[in-house]
Coordinates of C-alpha atoms and ligand atoms in Angstrom, one line a residue:
X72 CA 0.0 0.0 0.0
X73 CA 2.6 2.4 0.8
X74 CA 4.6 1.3 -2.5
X75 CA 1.6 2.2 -4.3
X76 CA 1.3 5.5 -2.6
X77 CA 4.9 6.5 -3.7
X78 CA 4.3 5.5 -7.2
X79 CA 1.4 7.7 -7.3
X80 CA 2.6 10.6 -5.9
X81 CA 5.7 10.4 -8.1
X82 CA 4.6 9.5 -11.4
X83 CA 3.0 12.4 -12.5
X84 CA 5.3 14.4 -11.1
X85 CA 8.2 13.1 -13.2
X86 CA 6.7 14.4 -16.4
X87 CA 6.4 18.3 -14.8
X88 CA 10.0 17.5 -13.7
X89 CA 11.9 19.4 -16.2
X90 CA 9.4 22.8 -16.4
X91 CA 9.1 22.6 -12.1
X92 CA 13.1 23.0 -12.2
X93 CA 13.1 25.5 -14.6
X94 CA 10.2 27.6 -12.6
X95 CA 11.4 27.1 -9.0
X96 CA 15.2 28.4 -10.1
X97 CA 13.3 31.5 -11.6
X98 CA 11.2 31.8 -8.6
X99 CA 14.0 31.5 -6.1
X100 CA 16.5 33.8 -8.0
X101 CA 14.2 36.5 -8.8
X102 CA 15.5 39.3 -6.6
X103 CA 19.0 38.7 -8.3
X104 CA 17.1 40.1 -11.5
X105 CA 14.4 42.5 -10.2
X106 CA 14.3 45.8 -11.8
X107 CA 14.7 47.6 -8.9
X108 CA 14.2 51.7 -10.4
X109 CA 10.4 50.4 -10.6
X110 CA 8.6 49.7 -7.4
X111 CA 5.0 50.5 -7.7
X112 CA 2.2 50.1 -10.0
X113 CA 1.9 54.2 -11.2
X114 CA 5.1 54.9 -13.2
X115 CA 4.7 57.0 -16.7
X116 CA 6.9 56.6 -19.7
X117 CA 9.7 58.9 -18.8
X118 CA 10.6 56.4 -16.4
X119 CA 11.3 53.8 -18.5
X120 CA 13.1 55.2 -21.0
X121 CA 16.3 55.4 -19.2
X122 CA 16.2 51.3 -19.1
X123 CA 15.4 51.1 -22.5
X124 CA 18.0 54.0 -23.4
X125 CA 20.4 51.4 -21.1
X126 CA 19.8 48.3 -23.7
X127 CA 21.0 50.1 -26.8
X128 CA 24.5 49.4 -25.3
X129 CA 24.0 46.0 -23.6
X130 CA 25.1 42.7 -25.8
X131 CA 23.3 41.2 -28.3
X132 CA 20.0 43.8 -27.6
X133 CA 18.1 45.6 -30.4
X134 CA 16.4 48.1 -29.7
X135 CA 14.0 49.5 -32.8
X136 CA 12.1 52.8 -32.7
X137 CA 8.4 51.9 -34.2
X138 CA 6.6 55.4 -33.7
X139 CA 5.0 57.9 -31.7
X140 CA 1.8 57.8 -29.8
X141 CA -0.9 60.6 -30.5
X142 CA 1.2 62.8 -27.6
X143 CA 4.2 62.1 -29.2
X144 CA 5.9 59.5 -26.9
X145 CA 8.1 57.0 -28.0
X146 CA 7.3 53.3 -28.7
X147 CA 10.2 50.9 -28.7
X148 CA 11.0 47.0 -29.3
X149 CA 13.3 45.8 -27.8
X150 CA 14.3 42.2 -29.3
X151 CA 17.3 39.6 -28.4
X152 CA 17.8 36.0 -29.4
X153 CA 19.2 34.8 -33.4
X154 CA 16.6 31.5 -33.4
X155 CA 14.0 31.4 -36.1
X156 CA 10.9 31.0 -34.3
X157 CA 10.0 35.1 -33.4
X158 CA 7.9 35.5 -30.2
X159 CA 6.5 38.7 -29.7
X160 CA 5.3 40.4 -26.3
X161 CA 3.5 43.6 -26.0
X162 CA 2.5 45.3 -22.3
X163 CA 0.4 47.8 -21.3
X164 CA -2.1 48.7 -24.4
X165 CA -4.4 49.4 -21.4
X166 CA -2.1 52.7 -19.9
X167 CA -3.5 51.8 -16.1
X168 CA -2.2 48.2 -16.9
X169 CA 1.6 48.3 -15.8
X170 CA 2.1 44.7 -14.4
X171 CA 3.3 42.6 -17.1
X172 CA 5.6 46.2 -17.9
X173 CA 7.2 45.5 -14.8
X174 CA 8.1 41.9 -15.2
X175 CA 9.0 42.6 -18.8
X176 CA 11.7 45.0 -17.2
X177 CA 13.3 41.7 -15.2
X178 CA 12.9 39.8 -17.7
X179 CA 15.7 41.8 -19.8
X180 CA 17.9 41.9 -16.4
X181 CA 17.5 38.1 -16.6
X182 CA 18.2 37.5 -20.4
X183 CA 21.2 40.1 -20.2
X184 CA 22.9 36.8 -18.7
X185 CA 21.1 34.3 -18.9
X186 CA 21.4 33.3 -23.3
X187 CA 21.1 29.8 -23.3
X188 CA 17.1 30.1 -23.1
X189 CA 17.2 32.1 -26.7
X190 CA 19.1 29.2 -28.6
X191 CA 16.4 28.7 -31.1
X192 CA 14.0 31.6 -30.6
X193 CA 13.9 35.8 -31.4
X194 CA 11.9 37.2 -28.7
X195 CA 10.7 40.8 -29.3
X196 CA 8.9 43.1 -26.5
X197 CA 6.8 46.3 -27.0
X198 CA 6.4 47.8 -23.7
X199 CA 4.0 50.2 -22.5
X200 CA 1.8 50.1 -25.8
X201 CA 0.0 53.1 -24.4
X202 CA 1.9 55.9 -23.4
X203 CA -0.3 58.6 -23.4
X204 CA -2.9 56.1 -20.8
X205 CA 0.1 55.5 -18.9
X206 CA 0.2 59.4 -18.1
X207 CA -3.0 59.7 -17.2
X208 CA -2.9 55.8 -15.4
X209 CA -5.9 55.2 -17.8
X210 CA -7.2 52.5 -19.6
X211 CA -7.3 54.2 -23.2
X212 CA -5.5 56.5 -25.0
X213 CA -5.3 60.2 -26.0
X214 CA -8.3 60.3 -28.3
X215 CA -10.2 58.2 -25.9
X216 CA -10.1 54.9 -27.9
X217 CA -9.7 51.8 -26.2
X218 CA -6.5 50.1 -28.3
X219 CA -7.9 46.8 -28.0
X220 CA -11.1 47.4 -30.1
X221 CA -9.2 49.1 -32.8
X222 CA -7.4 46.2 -34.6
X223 CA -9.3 46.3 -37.2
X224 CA -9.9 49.9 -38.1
X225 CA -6.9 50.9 -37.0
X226 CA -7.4 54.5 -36.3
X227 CA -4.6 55.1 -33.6
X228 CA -1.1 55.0 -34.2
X229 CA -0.3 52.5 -31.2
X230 CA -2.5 50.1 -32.9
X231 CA -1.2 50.4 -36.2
X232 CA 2.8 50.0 -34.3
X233 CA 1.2 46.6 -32.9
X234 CA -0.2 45.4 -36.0
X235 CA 2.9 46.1 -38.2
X236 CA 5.2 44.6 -35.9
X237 CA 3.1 41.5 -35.9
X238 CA 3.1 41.4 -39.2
X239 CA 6.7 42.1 -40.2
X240 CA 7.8 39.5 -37.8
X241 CA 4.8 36.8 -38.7
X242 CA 5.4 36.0 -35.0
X243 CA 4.7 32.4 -34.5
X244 CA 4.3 33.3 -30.8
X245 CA 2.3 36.6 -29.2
X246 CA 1.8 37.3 -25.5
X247 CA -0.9 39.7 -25.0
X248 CA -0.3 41.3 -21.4
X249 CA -3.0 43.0 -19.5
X250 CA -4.0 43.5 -15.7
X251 CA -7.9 42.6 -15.1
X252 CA -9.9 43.8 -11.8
X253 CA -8.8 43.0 -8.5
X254 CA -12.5 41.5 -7.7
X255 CA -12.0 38.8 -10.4
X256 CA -12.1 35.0 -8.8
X257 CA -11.8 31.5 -9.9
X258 CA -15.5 30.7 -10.4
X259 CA -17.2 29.3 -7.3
X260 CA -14.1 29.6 -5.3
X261 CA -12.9 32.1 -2.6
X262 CA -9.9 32.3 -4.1
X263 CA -8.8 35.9 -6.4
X264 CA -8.3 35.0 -9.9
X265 CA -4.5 36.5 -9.6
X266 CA -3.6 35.1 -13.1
X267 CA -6.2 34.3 -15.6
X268 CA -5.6 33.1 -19.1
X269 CA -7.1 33.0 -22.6
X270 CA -6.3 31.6 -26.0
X271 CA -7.9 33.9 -27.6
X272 CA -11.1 32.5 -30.1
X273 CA -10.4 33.8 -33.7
X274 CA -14.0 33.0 -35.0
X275 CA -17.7 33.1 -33.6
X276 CA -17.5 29.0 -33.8
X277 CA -14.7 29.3 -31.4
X278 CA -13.1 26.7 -33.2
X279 CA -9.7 25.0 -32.5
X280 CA -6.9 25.5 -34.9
X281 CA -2.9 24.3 -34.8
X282 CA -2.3 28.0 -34.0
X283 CA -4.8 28.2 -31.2
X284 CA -4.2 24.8 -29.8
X285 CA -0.6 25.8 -29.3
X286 CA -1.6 28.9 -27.4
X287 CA -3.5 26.4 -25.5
X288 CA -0.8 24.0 -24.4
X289 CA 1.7 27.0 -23.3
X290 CA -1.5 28.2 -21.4
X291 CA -2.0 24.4 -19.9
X292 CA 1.9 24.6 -18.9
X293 CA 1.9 28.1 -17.4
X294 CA -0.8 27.2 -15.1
X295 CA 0.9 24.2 -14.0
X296 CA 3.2 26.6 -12.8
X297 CA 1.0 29.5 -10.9
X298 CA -0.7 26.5 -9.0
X299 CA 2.4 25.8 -7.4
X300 CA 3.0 29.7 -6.1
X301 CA -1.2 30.6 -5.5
X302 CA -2.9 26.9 -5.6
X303 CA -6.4 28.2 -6.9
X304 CA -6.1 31.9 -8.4
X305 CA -6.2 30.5 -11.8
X306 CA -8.8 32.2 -14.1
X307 CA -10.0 31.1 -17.2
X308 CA -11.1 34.4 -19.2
X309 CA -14.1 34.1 -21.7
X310 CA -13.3 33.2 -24.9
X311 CA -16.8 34.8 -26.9
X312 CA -15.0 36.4 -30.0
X313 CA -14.5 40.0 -30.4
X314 CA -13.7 40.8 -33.8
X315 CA -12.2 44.2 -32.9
X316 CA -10.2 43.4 -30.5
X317 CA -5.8 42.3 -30.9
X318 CA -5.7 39.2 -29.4
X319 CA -8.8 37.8 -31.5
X320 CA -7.1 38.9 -34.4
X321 CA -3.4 38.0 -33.9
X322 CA -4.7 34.6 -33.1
X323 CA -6.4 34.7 -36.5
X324 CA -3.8 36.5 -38.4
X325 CA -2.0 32.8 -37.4
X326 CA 0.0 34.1 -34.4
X327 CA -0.4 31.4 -31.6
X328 CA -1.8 34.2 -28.5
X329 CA -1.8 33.9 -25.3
X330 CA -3.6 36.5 -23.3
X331 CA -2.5 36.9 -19.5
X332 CA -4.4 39.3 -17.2
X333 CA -3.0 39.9 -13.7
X334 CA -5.6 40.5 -10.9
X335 CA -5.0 41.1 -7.6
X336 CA -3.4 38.9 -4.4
X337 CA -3.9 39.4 -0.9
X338 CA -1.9 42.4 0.8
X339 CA -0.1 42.9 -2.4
X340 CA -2.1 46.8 -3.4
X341 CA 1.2 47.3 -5.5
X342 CA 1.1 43.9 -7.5
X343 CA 4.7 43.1 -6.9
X344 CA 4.2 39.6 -6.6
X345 CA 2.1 39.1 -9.0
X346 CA 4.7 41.0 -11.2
X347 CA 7.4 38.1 -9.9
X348 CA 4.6 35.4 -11.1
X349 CA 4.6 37.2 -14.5
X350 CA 7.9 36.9 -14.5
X351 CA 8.6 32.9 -13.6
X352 CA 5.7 31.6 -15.7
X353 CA 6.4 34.2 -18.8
X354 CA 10.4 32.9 -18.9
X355 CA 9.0 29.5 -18.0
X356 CA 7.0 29.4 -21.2
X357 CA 9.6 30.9 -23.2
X358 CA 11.7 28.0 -22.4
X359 CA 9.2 25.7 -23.2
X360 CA 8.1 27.5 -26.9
X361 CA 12.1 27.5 -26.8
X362 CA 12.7 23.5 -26.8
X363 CA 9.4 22.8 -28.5
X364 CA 8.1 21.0 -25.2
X365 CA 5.1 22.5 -24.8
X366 CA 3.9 20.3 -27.9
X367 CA 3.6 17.2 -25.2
X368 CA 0.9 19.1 -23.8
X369 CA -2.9 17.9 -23.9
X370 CA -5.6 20.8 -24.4
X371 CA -7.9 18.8 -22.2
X372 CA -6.1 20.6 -19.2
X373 CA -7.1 23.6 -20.6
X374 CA -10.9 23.4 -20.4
X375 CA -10.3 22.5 -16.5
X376 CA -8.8 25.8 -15.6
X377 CA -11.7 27.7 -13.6
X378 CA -13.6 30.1 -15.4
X379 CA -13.2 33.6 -14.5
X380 CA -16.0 35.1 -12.5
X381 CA -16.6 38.8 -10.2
X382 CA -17.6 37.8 -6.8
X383 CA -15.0 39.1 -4.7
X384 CA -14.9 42.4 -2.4
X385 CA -12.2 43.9 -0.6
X386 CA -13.9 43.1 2.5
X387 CA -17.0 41.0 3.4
X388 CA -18.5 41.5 6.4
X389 CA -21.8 38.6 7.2
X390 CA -24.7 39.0 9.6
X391 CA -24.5 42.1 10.6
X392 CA -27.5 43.5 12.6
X393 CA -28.7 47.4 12.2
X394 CA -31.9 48.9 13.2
X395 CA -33.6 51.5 11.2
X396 CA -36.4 53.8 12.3
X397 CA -37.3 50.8 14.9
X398 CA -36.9 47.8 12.7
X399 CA -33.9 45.1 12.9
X400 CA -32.4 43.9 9.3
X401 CA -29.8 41.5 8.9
X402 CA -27.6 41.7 6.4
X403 CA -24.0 41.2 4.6
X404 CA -21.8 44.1 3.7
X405 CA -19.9 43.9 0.6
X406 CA -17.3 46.6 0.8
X407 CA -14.4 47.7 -1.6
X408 CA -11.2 50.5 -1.6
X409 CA -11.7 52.5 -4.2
X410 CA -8.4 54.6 -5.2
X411 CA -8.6 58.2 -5.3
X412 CA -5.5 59.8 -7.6
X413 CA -3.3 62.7 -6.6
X414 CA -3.4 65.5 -9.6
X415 CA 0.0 63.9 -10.9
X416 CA -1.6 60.2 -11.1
X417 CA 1.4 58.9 -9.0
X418 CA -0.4 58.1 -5.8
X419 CA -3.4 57.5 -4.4
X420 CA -5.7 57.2 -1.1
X421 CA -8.8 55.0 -0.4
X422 CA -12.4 55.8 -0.2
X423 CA -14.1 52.8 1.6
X424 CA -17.8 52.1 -0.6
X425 CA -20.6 49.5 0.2
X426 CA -20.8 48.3 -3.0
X427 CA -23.6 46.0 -2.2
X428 CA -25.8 45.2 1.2
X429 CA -28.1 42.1 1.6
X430 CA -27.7 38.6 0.8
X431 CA -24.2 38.0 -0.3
X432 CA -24.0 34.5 0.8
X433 CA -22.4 33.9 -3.2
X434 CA -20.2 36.1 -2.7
X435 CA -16.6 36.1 -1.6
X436 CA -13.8 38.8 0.2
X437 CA -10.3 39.3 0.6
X438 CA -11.3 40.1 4.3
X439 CA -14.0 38.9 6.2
X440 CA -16.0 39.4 9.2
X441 CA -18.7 37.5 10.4
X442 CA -20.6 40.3 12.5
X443 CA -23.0 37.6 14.1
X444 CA -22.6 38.2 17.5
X445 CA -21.5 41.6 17.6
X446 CA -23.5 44.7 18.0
X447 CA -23.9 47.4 15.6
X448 CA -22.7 50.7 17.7
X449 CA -22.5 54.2 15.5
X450 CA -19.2 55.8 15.6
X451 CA -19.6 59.4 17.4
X452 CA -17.7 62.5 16.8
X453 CA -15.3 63.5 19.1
X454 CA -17.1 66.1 21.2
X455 CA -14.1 68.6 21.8
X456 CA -13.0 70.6 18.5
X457 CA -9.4 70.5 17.7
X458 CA -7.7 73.6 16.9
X459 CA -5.2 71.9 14.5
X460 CA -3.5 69.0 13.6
X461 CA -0.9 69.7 15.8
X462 CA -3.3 69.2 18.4
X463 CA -4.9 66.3 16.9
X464 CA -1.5 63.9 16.7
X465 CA -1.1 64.2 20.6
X466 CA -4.3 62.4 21.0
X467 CA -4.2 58.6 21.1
X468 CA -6.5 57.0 18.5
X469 CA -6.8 53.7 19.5
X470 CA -8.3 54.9 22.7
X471 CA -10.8 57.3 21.2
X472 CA -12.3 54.0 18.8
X473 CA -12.6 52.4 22.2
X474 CA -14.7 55.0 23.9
X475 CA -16.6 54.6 20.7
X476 CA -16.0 57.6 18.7
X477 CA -14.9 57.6 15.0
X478 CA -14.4 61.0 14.0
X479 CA -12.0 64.2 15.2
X480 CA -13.6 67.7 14.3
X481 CA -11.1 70.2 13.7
X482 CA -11.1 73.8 13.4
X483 CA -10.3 75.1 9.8
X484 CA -9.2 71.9 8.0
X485 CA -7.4 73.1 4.7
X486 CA -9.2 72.2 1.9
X487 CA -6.8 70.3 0.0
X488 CA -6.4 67.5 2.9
X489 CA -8.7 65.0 1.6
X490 CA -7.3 61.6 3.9
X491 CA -5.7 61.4 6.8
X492 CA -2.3 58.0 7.8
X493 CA -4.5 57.4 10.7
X494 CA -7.3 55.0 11.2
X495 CA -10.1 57.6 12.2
X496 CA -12.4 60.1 10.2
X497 CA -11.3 63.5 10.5
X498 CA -14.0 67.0 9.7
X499 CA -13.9 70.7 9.4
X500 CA -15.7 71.4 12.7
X501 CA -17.8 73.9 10.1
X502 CA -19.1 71.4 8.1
X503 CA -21.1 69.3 11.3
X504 CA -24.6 69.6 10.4
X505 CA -27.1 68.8 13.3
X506 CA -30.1 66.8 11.4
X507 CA -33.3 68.7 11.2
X508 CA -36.6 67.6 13.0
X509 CA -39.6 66.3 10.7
X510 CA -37.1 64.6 8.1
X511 CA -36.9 60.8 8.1
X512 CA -33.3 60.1 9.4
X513 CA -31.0 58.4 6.8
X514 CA -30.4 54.6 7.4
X515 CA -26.5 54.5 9.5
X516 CA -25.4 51.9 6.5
X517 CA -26.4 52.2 2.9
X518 CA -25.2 51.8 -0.9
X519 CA -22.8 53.6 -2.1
X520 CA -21.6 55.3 0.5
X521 CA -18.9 54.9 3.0
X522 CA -18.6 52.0 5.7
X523 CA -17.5 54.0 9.3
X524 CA -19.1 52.0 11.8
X525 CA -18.3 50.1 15.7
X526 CA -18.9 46.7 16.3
X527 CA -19.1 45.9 20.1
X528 CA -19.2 42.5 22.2
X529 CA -20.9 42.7 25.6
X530 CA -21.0 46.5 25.4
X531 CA -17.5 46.8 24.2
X532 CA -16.2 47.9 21.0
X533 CA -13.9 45.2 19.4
X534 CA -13.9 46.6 16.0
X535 CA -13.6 50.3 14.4
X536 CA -14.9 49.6 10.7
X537 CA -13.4 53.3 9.9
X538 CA -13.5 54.1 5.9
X539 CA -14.2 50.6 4.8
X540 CA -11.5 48.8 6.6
X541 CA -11.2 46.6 9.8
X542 CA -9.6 47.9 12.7
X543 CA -9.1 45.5 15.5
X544 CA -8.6 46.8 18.7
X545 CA -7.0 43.6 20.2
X546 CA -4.2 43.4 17.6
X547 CA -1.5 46.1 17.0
X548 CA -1.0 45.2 13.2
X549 CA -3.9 46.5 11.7
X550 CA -3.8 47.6 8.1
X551 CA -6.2 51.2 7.8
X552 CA -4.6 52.5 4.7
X553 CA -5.7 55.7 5.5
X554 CA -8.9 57.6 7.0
X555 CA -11.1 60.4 5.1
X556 CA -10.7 64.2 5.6
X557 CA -13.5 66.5 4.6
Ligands
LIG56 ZN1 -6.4 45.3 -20.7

């Protein structure tokens, strides 16, 4: 019996043997190549172009100029590798999409040393696609057009960059890199959908060609991988055809495509390891298209990845009880972080939303409470005004959220100071309005609008739900991003 056992636990195993090496040396070594000028998700074009001015001198590197966007910023390729099979990779078509950008940036770090991996292949990388979306950390670019349903007509000068590369290179290869929401999650599973893939369909039939099937069997092999580094946040991505949009086309134009989005992962807001995931299972795969292995592959695997669905929330809190001119409800909170941008799109604070209130028993959260036998307590204002902030960092915050009150008034807040590093509200002590008589008072939870609420056991607050996000008063390591000003 315990012969048996062994020979099932290692059998399948020896046929992943070669790509798990390959992967785990990737994943272990990664800080050796990590680009480490980038280190956050916002970063805009004149960044990067000192890294790609960098290539032009480094061994066996090509870099091509291809055009300008509508603004007038540059697009490069960067390509390395003499083989004859051309693999092309372009980032960030979508400006706000920067993840795959990131890991395309190691990647180069990786390949300046590491040649063996290119013996038979010509890899070629467009970065940031979209320039001008980058600026503004949108998704579309200067004229408003989303890239990616403008293959066809071709009306923007990125898309006509992408499609001329593709077809001076007849790229036998094409990774397609985008980010996806955040809420994404392998369908009927707790679990975000950090990576999800797609071979793209190049007709309505959605039929199966040698072209797609190969995208399919990298696809099969790259999940392998991301299994092994976040078991279950594997998405699969629709495949209903789109005839506007690249990877549809590319795929049709006879370009095997593989589309990877990158959502989101728990505590990583900045997406750095999901860039390192990019990373391990993009080389991995290039390896792979590199020795023709991938061709062992069966499709049937492909089918079985989870498809993607949108059920999760930054936080779900169950069963919480509120009254509401004299009536008890009981119901689930389902609340997200939405990011708010400085003027320079290089940073951002959170606005905490309830994005939905009932019934979410088919829903999922990155956090959750279950509020069942807590009470429902709302968060009071601070009754002494502050003259300034000065004043207000002498007082100790965690006590205040204990004595139940959520809020600080202070005298004069400057306009511009929209959130405040602390895990309580903060108001101009002008703008306290004291609710009239005859209206009906306003429900203390509701849609749309922001979660700042206590949660107490036996009389005693235990939780401070201040802008959306859970702090818990019997730990030390809570994680408020921030609290709202106004
Ligand atoms: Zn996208």
């Amino acid at each position: 019996m315990k012969n048996l056992l062994i020979l099932l636990l290692v059998v399948p195993i020896l046929g992943f043997t070669q790509q798990n090496t390959i992967s785990d040396n990737l994943f272990l070594n990664y800080e050796t190549y990590k680009e480490s000028i980038i280190t956050q998700r916002r970063f805009k074009h004149s960044e990067i172009q000192p890294l790609i001015e960098k290539l032009k001198s480094e061994k066996d590197f090509q870099v091509t100029f291809l055009g300008n966007s509508i603004e007038g910023r540059s697009i490069s390729m960067i390509s390395i590798g003499s083989g004859t099979t051309n693999v092309l990779l372009w980032s960030q078509m979508h400006g706000d999409e920067t993840t795959a950008t990131m890991a395309i940036f190691d990647i180069f770090n990786y390949l300046k040393v590491n040649k063996e991996i290119l013996k038979n292949i010509k890899l070629h990388f467009i970065p940031m696609l979209n320039p001008d979306g980058a600026e503004k950390f949108t998704r579309r670019n200067a004229i408003g057009i989303d890239i990616n349903r403008d293959a066809i007509r071709l009306q923007s000068p990125e898309s006509r960059i992408l499609k001329s590369a593709r077809d001076s290179l007849k790229a036998n290869f094409g990774f397609n890199l985008h980010d996806q929401s955040k809420y994404y999650n392998a369908e009927r599973t707790d679990k975000p959908a950090t990576i999800s893939y797609l071979a793209p369909a190049y007709n309505y039939e959605k039929s199966i060609n040698t072209t797609r099937s190969n995208a399919m069997k990298i696809i099969v092999e790259m999940n392998d991988i991301i299994q092994k580094y976040a078991p279950g946040q594997v998405g699969r991505y629709s495949d209903d055809f789109e005839p506007r949009a690249f990877g549809d086309n590319i795929q049709k134009w006879g370009t095997s495509t593989i589309l990877i989005e990158s959502g989101g992962f728990k505590n990583d807001p900045e997406k750095q390891f999901i860039r390192k995931l990019n990373y391990v299972s993009i080389l991995a795969a290039i390896h792979s298209i590199s020795t023709g292995s991938f061709a062992n592959t069966s499709i049937k695997k492909y089918e079985k990845i989870p498809r993607n669905d949108r059920k999760l929330f930054d936080l779900k809190i169950t069963n919480l009880t509120f009254s509401h001119l004299g009536n008890p409800y009981i119901v689930d909170l389902g609340i997200n972080h939405l990011e708010r941008e400085n003027n320079k799109h290089s940073d951002f604070y959170n606005i905490g939303r309830v994005n939905d209130i009932g019934d979410l028993s088919t829903y999922y959260g990155y956090q959750t409470l279950d509020a069942k036998d807590l009470q429902f307590k709302i968060g009071e204002t601070y009754p002494k005004i502050l003259s300034d902030f000065e004043e207000f960092k002498k007082l100790d915050v965690k006590n205040l959220l204990q004595q139940g009150y959520t809020t600080v008034s202070i005298d004069s807040l400057p306009n511009e100071i929209k959130f405040v590093n602390y895990p309580i509200n903060i108001v101009d002590s002008r703008k306290i309005t004291i609710p009239k008589n005859n209206t009906i008072p306003k429900p203390p939870i509701s849609f749309r609008k922001n979660p700042t609420f206590l949660l107490a056991k036996d009389g005693k607050v235990v939780y401070a739900i201040i802008n959306g996000f859970v702090y818990d008063l019997a730990k030390n390591d809570n994680k408020v991003k921030n609290g709202l000003a106004n």
